[in-house]
Coordinates of C-alpha atoms in Angstrom, one line a residue:
M1 CA 69.5 99.3 110.9
S2 CA 67.1 98.6 113.8
K3 CA 65.1 100.7 112.7
V4 CA 62.9 101.4 109.8
R5 CA 63.1 104.8 108.6
W6 CA 60.0 106.3 108.2
G7 CA 59.0 109.5 106.1
V8 CA 54.9 110.7 106.4
L9 CA 53.7 112.3 102.9
S10 CA 51.2 114.7 104.0
T11 CA 49.6 116.1 107.3
A12 CA 47.3 114.5 107.4
K13 CA 44.6 114.5 110.5
I14 CA 45.1 110.5 111.1
A15 CA 48.9 111.3 110.5
Q16 CA 48.8 113.2 113.7
K17 CA 46.1 111.8 115.8
A18 CA 47.1 108.3 115.3
L19 CA 50.2 106.6 112.8
L20 CA 52.6 109.9 114.4
P21 CA 52.0 109.0 117.6
A22 CA 52.1 104.7 117.4
F23 CA 55.4 105.5 115.6
V24 CA 57.2 107.6 118.6
H25 CA 56.3 104.6 119.9
A26 CA 56.9 102.1 117.7
N27 CA 59.7 100.1 119.2
N28 CA 61.6 99.4 115.5
A29 CA 59.9 102.0 113.5
E30 CA 61.2 106.2 113.3
V31 CA 59.3 109.5 110.7
T32 CA 62.7 110.9 109.7
T33 CA 60.5 113.2 107.6
I34 CA 57.4 114.5 105.9
A35 CA 56.5 116.4 103.8
S36 CA 53.7 118.5 102.1
S37 CA 52.4 119.6 98.9
S38 CA 50.8 122.6 99.6
D39 CA 51.4 124.5 103.3
V40 CA 55.8 123.6 104.3
K41 CA 55.2 125.8 106.8
K42 CA 52.6 122.9 109.1
A43 CA 54.7 120.0 107.3
E44 CA 57.6 122.3 110.1
A45 CA 55.2 122.9 113.1
V46 CA 54.0 118.7 113.1
A47 CA 58.6 118.0 112.4
E48 CA 58.8 120.4 115.3
R49 CA 56.0 118.8 117.1
F50 CA 56.8 115.5 116.5
D51 CA 60.8 116.0 117.3
I52 CA 60.8 115.0 112.5
P53 CA 64.6 116.2 111.8
T54 CA 63.4 117.1 107.7
A55 CA 60.4 118.7 105.9
Y56 CA 60.4 118.8 103.0
D57 CA 57.7 120.7 100.7
S58 CA 57.1 118.3 98.4
Y59 CA 56.1 114.6 98.2
E60 CA 58.9 114.5 95.3
K61 CA 61.4 115.3 97.8
L62 CA 61.0 113.2 100.3
L63 CA 60.7 109.9 97.9
N64 CA 64.1 111.1 96.2
D65 CA 65.1 111.0 100.5
P66 CA 67.5 108.3 100.2
N67 CA 67.7 107.9 103.9
I68 CA 64.1 106.9 103.7
D69 CA 63.4 103.4 104.1
A70 CA 59.2 103.6 103.3
V71 CA 56.6 106.2 103.7
Y72 CA 53.1 106.1 104.6
I73 CA 50.2 107.1 103.0
P74 CA 47.9 109.0 104.6
L75 CA 46.4 111.6 101.5
P76 CA 43.1 111.4 100.0
N77 CA 41.4 108.0 98.1
H78 CA 41.9 109.3 95.1
L79 CA 45.6 109.8 95.2
H80 CA 46.7 106.9 97.1
K81 CA 47.1 105.0 93.6
K82 CA 49.3 107.8 92.3
W83 CA 51.2 107.7 95.2
V84 CA 51.6 104.2 95.6
M85 CA 53.2 103.5 92.6
E86 CA 56.0 107.3 92.4
A87 CA 57.1 105.2 96.2
A88 CA 57.8 101.8 94.6
K89 CA 59.2 103.1 91.4
K90 CA 61.7 104.6 94.4
G91 CA 62.4 101.3 96.4
K92 CA 60.1 102.5 99.0
H93 CA 58.5 100.5 101.3
I94 CA 54.8 101.2 101.6
L95 CA 51.8 102.0 104.1
C96 CA 48.8 102.9 102.6
E97 CA 45.7 103.5 104.1
K98 CA 42.7 102.9 103.2
P99 CA 40.7 102.0 101.1
A100 CA 44.0 101.4 99.0
A101 CA 42.6 102.8 96.0
I102 CA 38.7 102.7 94.6
N103 CA 38.4 100.2 93.2
A104 CA 40.0 96.3 92.6
D105 CA 42.3 96.6 89.0
D106 CA 43.6 100.0 90.6
V107 CA 45.8 97.7 93.4
I108 CA 45.7 95.1 91.5
E109 CA 47.7 97.0 89.3
M110 CA 50.1 99.0 92.2
K111 CA 50.8 95.6 93.5
E112 CA 52.3 95.5 90.4
V113 CA 54.6 98.2 90.5
C114 CA 55.9 96.5 93.6
D115 CA 56.4 94.0 92.9
K116 CA 58.6 94.5 90.5
H117 CA 60.1 97.0 92.6
G118 CA 61.0 94.7 95.2
V119 CA 59.5 96.8 98.4
L120 CA 56.2 95.9 100.6
F121 CA 52.6 97.4 100.7
M122 CA 50.0 97.0 103.2
E123 CA 47.1 98.8 103.1
A124 CA 46.6 100.8 106.3
F125 CA 43.8 98.5 108.3
M126 CA 44.5 99.3 111.6
Y127 CA 41.6 96.9 113.1
H128 CA 42.8 94.2 112.1
F129 CA 46.2 94.6 114.6
H130 CA 43.9 94.2 116.9
P131 CA 43.9 91.0 119.8
Q132 CA 39.9 90.6 119.8
H133 CA 39.0 89.7 116.4
E134 CA 42.2 86.7 117.1
R135 CA 40.3 85.5 120.1
V136 CA 37.2 85.9 118.4
K137 CA 37.8 83.0 115.7
Q138 CA 39.1 81.2 119.0
I139 CA 35.5 81.0 120.3
I140 CA 34.5 80.2 116.9
D141 CA 36.7 77.3 116.9
S142 CA 36.1 76.1 119.9
G143 CA 33.0 75.0 119.0
E144 CA 30.9 77.8 122.5
I145 CA 28.7 79.1 120.3
G146 CA 27.8 76.3 117.6
D147 CA 28.0 76.5 113.8
V148 CA 27.8 80.3 113.2
Q149 CA 24.9 81.3 111.1
F150 CA 24.6 84.7 110.5
M151 CA 27.3 87.9 111.5
R152 CA 26.2 91.6 111.6
A153 CA 28.8 94.2 111.2
A154 CA 28.2 98.3 111.2
F155 CA 30.3 101.6 112.4
S156 CA 29.0 104.9 111.8
F157 CA 29.4 108.7 113.4
Y158 CA 27.7 111.5 112.6
L159 CA 29.7 113.4 110.3
A160 CA 28.0 117.7 111.2
D161 CA 30.6 119.6 108.7
K162 CA 29.6 118.1 105.1
D163 CA 29.9 121.5 103.4
N164 CA 33.7 121.4 103.9
N165 CA 34.7 117.7 104.1
I166 CA 36.9 115.3 102.1
R167 CA 34.5 112.3 102.6
M168 CA 31.8 114.2 100.8
S169 CA 33.7 115.2 97.5
D170 CA 33.2 112.9 94.7
Q171 CA 35.8 113.5 92.8
K172 CA 37.8 112.3 95.6
G173 CA 36.9 108.6 96.8
G174 CA 34.5 110.0 99.8
G175 CA 31.2 107.4 101.4
S176 CA 30.8 106.3 103.7
I177 CA 31.1 102.7 102.0
Y178 CA 34.9 103.9 101.5
D179 CA 35.3 105.7 104.4
I180 CA 34.2 102.9 107.0
G181 CA 31.9 100.8 105.5
C182 CA 35.4 99.3 103.8
Y183 CA 35.7 98.3 107.7
A184 CA 32.7 96.2 108.6
I185 CA 33.0 94.4 105.2
H186 CA 37.2 93.7 105.9
S187 CA 35.8 92.6 109.4
I188 CA 32.9 90.0 107.8
R189 CA 35.5 88.7 104.9
N190 CA 38.1 88.1 108.3
I191 CA 35.8 86.2 111.0
L192 CA 33.8 84.7 108.2
R193 CA 37.5 83.3 106.7
T194 CA 36.6 83.0 103.0
E195 CA 34.7 85.8 100.5
P196 CA 31.0 86.1 99.4
E197 CA 29.3 84.8 96.8
S198 CA 27.3 87.4 96.1
V199 CA 26.2 91.0 97.3
H200 CA 22.7 92.8 97.5
A201 CA 23.5 96.2 98.7
H202 CA 21.5 100.2 99.1
G203 CA 22.8 103.2 99.2
V204 CA 21.2 107.0 100.3
V205 CA 23.4 109.4 97.7
D206 CA 23.0 112.8 98.5
P207 CA 22.4 114.9 95.7
K208 CA 24.9 118.2 96.8
Y209 CA 27.7 115.9 96.7
D210 CA 26.5 112.7 94.7
V211 CA 28.4 110.4 97.2
E212 CA 26.4 107.4 99.5
T213 CA 26.3 109.3 103.2
D214 CA 24.9 105.5 104.6
A215 CA 24.9 102.5 103.0
S216 CA 23.8 98.7 104.4
G217 CA 24.7 95.6 102.1
Y218 CA 23.1 91.8 102.3
M219 CA 25.6 89.4 101.3
T220 CA 25.9 85.2 101.4
F221 CA 28.3 83.2 101.5
P222 CA 28.6 79.7 100.0
N223 CA 29.0 78.1 103.3
G224 CA 25.2 78.9 103.3
V225 CA 26.6 82.0 106.5
R226 CA 25.1 84.7 105.3
A227 CA 26.1 88.3 106.4
M228 CA 25.1 92.5 107.0
F229 CA 26.6 95.5 107.1
D230 CA 25.8 99.5 106.9
S231 CA 27.9 102.2 107.2
S232 CA 26.4 105.6 107.8
F233 CA 27.9 109.5 108.3
N234 CA 24.6 110.1 109.6
M235 CA 23.8 108.3 112.6
A236 CA 26.0 108.3 116.1
H237 CA 28.9 106.3 116.1
R238 CA 28.5 102.4 116.5
S239 CA 31.4 100.4 116.1
E240 CA 30.4 96.1 116.6
Y241 CA 29.5 93.7 114.4
E242 CA 28.0 90.6 115.7
V243 CA 28.4 86.8 115.3
V244 CA 25.2 84.3 116.1
G245 CA 25.8 80.4 115.9
T246 CA 23.1 78.5 116.8
E247 CA 24.5 77.8 120.4
G248 CA 24.9 81.4 121.2
R249 CA 25.9 84.3 120.1
I250 CA 29.3 86.7 120.6
T251 CA 29.6 90.8 120.4
V252 CA 32.5 93.0 119.8
P253 CA 30.8 96.6 120.6
R254 CA 34.3 98.2 119.9
A255 CA 35.5 96.3 116.8
Y256 CA 37.0 99.5 114.7
R257 CA 38.0 101.8 117.3
P258 CA 39.4 100.7 120.5
D259 CA 42.0 103.2 120.7
N260 CA 37.9 106.0 121.6
N261 CA 38.5 103.3 125.1
G262 CA 42.1 103.0 125.7
G263 CA 42.7 100.5 123.4
D264 CA 40.8 97.8 125.5
G265 CA 38.7 95.7 122.9
L266 CA 35.6 94.0 124.3
V267 CA 34.5 90.7 123.3
I268 CA 30.8 89.6 124.6
V269 CA 29.8 85.8 124.2
E270 CA 26.3 84.6 125.8
K271 CA 24.9 81.4 125.8
A272 CA 22.4 79.7 127.8
G273 CA 21.4 82.2 129.7
A274 CA 24.8 83.5 130.5
V275 CA 27.0 86.2 130.1
R276 CA 30.9 87.1 129.6
T277 CA 32.9 90.2 128.3
E278 CA 36.5 89.6 128.5
T279 CA 39.2 92.7 127.9
I280 CA 41.4 92.6 125.6
N281 CA 44.2 95.6 125.7
N282 CA 46.3 97.0 122.6
D283 CA 47.8 99.5 120.8
Q284 CA 46.3 98.6 117.1
Y285 CA 48.3 101.8 115.1
R286 CA 51.7 100.6 117.0
S287 CA 50.8 96.6 116.4
Q288 CA 50.4 97.9 111.9
V289 CA 53.3 99.9 112.3
E290 CA 55.7 97.4 114.4
H291 CA 54.6 94.3 111.9
I292 CA 55.1 95.9 109.0
S293 CA 58.4 97.8 109.7
Q294 CA 59.8 94.5 111.4
A295 CA 58.8 92.4 108.5
I296 CA 61.0 94.8 106.4
L297 CA 63.9 94.7 108.0
D298 CA 64.0 90.9 108.2
G299 CA 63.1 90.7 104.7
N300 CA 59.8 89.6 105.2
K301 CA 57.6 89.3 102.3
E302 CA 54.9 87.6 104.6
L303 CA 52.8 90.6 105.9
Y304 CA 49.8 89.4 108.2
H305 CA 47.5 92.1 106.4
S306 CA 48.6 91.2 102.9
V307 CA 48.0 92.7 99.2
E308 CA 46.4 89.7 98.2
N309 CA 43.3 90.1 101.0
T310 CA 43.5 94.3 99.9
I311 CA 42.9 93.6 96.4
N312 CA 39.4 91.0 97.5
N313 CA 38.3 93.7 99.7
M314 CA 38.0 95.9 97.0
R315 CA 36.8 93.6 94.9
V316 CA 33.4 93.4 97.6
I317 CA 33.4 97.2 97.5
D318 CA 33.7 97.1 94.0
A319 CA 29.8 94.9 93.3
C320 CA 28.0 96.7 96.3
Y321 CA 28.5 100.8 94.8
E322 CA 27.6 98.0 91.5
S323 CA 24.7 96.5 93.3
I324 CA 23.8 100.3 94.2
K325 CA 24.2 101.3 90.8
K326 CA 22.2 98.9 89.2
G327 CA 19.5 98.4 92.2
Q328 CA 20.1 94.6 92.5
Q329 CA 22.2 91.5 93.6
V330 CA 25.5 90.9 92.1
E331 CA 27.5 87.9 91.9
L332 CA 30.8 88.0 92.5

């Protein structure tokens, strides 16, 4: 087998806009089936658009297809656990949109089922596969900005039509932290390469929808480094983080969506009045697809974005929601 044969559960916008084009360009993967549980004509239309051979009118039919090796799941957050476990039971490897579930305990249960059935499971944090972040780590390790003291991360956009957006549904895993704050939290943990020991979060909860449209949080780490994050559906687009050391700072202004700029990520280093900008290009969606597909082909269980990383990120998200609910700092 030279290419992994993928099926896609649903015709979600993220699939059509980002992942299906990534599969088209991937060297080691191809989408051979797509399914819709509500409108097979929509699945057929997407299949025609992306030259996908088969369209099903149910997810069960797709999972029962013996010619499918793996599935991509871009379903609403509250459905991730059910369909990851169903796919695992059918022996299908899984790439699942973030957040993988709505709490860490669910992810642990999902991992156990995937392990039992011998399938790979990876959460689709596509930003993680852009090389600009490894470059940031290299600069930090070189000592160029001195000892890291603080990190700030932010992801926001203005959500105009809140009445008709799944992000505002408290029954379906809505809220800014689940949707975009998870990136900011993940990048802090990724760049600092350690887990927080405490988090104190605040959320602005919309009284109509009962989900937080805005959130901010303060984290402390065992090594004394501090970090802050914020997420919002009510602010202009920001997708950035900053790392501040004793001698300089690194700013990454296109941290999570460099694809909006043709894949060009920017790493800006400021030190002693001098500024250096490095441009790093990559298709992070394609890299993500090719990484897990190659792991499947090679029988490699070591993924660049591990399930353990997903569990740890969910634990921080859980702590953020607990902190918002209690109005106090939460220890991890």
